[in-house]
Coordinates of C-alpha atoms in Angstrom, one line a residue:
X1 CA 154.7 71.6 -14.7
X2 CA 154.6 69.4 -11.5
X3 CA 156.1 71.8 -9.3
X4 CA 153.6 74.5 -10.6
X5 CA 150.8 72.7 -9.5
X6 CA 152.5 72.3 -6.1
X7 CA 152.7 76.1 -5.5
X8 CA 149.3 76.4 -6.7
X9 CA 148.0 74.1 -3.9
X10 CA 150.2 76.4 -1.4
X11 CA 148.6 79.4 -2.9
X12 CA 145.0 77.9 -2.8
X13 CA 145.9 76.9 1.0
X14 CA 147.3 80.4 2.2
X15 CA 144.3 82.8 0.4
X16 CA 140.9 80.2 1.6
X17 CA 139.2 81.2 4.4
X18 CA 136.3 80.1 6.7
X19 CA 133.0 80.5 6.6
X20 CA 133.7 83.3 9.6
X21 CA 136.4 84.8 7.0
X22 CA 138.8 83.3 9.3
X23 CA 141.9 81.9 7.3
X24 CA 142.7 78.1 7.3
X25 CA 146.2 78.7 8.1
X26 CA 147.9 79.4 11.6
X27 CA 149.5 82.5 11.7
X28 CA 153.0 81.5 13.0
X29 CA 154.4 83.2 15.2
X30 CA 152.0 85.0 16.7
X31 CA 149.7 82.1 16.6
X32 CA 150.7 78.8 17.7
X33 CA 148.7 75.2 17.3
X34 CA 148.0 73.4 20.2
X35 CA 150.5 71.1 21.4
X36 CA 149.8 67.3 22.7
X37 CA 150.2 66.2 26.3
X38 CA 153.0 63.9 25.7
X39 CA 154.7 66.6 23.5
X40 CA 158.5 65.9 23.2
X41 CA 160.5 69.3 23.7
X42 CA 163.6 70.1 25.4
X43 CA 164.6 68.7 28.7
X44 CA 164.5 70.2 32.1
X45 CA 165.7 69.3 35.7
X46 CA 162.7 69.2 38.2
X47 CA 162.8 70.2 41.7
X48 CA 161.4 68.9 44.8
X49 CA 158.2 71.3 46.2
X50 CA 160.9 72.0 49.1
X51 CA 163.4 73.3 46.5
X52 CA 165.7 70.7 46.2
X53 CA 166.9 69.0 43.6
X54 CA 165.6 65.6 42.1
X55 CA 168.5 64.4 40.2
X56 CA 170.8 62.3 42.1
X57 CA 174.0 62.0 39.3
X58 CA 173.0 57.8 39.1
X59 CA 174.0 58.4 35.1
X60 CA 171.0 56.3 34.0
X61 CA 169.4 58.5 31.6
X62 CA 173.2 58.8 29.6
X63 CA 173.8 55.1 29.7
X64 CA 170.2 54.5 28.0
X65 CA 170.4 57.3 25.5
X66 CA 170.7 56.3 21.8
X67 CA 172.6 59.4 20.4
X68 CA 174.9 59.4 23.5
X69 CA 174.0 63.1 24.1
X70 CA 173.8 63.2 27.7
X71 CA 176.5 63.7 29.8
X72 CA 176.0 63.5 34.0
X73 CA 178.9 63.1 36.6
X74 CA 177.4 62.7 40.2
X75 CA 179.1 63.7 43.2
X76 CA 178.5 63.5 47.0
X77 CA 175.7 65.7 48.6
X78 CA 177.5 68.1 50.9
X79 CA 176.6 66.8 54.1
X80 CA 175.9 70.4 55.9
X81 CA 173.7 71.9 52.7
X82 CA 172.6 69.0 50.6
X83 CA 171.5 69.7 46.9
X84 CA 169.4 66.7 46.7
X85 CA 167.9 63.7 49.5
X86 CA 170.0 61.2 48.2
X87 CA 173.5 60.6 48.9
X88 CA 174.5 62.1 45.7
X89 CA 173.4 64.8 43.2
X90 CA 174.2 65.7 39.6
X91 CA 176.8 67.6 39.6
X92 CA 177.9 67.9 35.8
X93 CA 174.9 67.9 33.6
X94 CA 174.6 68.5 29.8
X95 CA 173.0 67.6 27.1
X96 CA 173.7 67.9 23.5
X97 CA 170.8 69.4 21.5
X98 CA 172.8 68.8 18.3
X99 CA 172.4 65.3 18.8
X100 CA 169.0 64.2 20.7
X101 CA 166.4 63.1 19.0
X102 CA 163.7 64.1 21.6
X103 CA 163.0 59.7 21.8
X104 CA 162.4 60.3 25.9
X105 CA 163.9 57.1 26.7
X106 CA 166.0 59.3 29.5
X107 CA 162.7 60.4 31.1
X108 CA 161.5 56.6 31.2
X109 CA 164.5 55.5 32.5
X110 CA 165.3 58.2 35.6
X111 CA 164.1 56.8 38.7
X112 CA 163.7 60.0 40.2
X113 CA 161.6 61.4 37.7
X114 CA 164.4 64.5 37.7
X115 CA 164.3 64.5 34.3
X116 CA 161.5 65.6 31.9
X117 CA 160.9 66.9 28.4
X118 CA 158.8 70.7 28.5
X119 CA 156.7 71.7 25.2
X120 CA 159.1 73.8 24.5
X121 CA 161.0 73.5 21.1
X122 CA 161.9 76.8 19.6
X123 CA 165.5 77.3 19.6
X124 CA 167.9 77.9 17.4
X125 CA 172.0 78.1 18.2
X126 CA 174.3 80.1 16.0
X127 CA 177.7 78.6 17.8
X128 CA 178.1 74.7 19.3
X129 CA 178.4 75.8 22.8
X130 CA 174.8 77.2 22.7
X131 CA 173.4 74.1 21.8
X132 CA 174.7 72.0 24.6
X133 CA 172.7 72.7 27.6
X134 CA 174.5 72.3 31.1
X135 CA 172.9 72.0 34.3
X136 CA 172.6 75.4 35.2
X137 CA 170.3 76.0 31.9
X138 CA 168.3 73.1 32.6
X139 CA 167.4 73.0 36.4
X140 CA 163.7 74.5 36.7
X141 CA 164.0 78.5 38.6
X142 CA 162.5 79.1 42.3
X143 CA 158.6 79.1 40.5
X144 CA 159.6 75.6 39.1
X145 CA 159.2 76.8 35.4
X146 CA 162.1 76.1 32.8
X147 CA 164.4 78.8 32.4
X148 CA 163.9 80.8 28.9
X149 CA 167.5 81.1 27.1
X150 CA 168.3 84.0 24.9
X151 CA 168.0 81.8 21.9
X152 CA 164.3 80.5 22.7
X153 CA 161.4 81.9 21.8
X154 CA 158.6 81.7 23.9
X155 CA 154.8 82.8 24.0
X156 CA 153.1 83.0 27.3
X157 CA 152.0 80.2 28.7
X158 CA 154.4 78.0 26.7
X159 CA 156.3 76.9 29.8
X160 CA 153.6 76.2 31.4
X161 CA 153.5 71.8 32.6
X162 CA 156.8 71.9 32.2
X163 CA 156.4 67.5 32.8
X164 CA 154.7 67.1 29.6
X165 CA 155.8 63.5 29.7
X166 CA 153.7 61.5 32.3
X167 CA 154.5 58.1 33.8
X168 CA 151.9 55.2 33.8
X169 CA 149.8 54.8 36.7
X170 CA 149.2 51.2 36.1
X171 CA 152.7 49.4 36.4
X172 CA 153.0 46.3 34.6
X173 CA 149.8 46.8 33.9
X174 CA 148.4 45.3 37.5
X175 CA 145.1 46.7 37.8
X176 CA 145.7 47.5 42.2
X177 CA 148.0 50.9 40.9
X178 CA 144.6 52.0 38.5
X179 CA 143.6 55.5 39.5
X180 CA 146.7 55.7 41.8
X181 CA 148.9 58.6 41.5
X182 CA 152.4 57.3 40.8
X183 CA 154.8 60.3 40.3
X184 CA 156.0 62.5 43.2
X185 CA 155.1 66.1 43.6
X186 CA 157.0 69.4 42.2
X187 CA 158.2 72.2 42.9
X188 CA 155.4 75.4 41.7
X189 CA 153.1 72.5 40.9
X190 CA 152.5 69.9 43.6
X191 CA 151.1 66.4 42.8
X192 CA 149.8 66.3 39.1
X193 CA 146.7 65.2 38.4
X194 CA 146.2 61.6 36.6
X195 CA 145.7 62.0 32.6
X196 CA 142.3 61.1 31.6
X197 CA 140.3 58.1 32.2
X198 CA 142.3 58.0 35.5
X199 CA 140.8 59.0 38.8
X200 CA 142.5 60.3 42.0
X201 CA 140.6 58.1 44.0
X202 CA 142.0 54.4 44.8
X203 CA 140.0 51.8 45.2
X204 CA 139.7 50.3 49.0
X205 CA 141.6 47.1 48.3
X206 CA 143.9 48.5 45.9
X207 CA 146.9 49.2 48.1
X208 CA 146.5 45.7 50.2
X209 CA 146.2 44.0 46.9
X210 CA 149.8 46.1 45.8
X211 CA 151.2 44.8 48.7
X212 CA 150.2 41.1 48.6
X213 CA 151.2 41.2 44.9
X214 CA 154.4 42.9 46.4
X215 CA 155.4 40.2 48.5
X216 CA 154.8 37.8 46.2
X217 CA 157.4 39.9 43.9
X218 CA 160.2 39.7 46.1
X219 CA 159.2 36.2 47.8
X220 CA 160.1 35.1 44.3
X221 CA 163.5 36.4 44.0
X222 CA 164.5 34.7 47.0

């Protein structure tokens, strides 16, 4: 009779409503629940607010990922139409959805910040080449928003902060970069605002304390 019961719960669940006769569950799909803003969906290549690209092809984010998913060849920037302001860009890019396990250790470790995981998560693949994303898929359009694939369903606004993961403000915890703004600007969004309980405004000292603090970094690797 256990499993009974169970449905009975479900049953109980789906029929209850509010006191506004509103009922207790969402109506998926048309309804969706809000999402956190460090939400973990599927990756997509940022842009500069000029346009170009912010990936430079230095392979870090495949040589940290766990599941080995991600799979980046970098090549040299064409010196008459560069893709990116580095020497080099990404010019293979893919990941692997059949195998990432959305852990963001890639977006941690690009230095760049080219790399960042959207809210979106609502795909589905009916062969094995659909599920591995190539660079084409992934780099953000002209308005800087992800590009929706025939097998994702979006609602609007759901590409909306397409850098739903956000770097700390406060490296190693030093207390001259609180408040400070520590991520560059992109493209159809500019500079980001700081998460909450961070201000945009830096404290006078801040940036001659960072640079003593600075020196002292580097005066002790000599």
């Amino acid at each position: 009779m256990g499993y009974l019961q169970g449905f009975a719960v479900t049953l109980r669940k789906l029929l209850k409503g509010t006191e506004t006769g509103r009922v207790v569950t969402t109506q998926y799909p048309d309804e969706k629940r809000p999402k956190p803003e460090r939400f973990h969906g599927r990756h997509v290549l940022n842009r500069y607010e000029d346009g170009m690209e912010k990936c430079i092809g230095c392979e870090l984010c495949a040589g940290v990922c766990p599941a080995r998913c991600i799979y980046v060849r970098g090549a040299d920037n064409p010196p008459d139409d560069p893709v990116s302001p580095g020497e080099r860009f990404g010019y293979v890019y893919e990941i692997n959805y059949l195998r990432c396990i959305h852990c963001d250790l890639c977006v941690e470790a690009c230095p760049t910040e080219a790399i960042t995981e959207s809210k979106l998560f609502e795909f589905s693949f009916t062969n094995r080449s659909d599920a591995i994303y190539t660079k084409d898929e992934l780099v953000v359009g002209d308005d800087g928003r992800p590009q929706q694939l025939p097998w994702e369903d979006w609602h609007p606004g759901d590409d909306e902060h397409t850098s739903a993961w956000v770097r700390a403000t406060s490296p190693s915890g030093q207390a001259a970069y609180e408040g400070k703004v520590a991520w560059s600007g992109e493209l159809g969004y500019g500079i980001r605002s700081p998460e909450r309980g961070q201000t945009e405004e830096e404290p006078a000292d801040a940036d001659a304390d960072a640079g003593d603090d600075e020196h002292d970094d580097h005066g002790g690797h000599h």
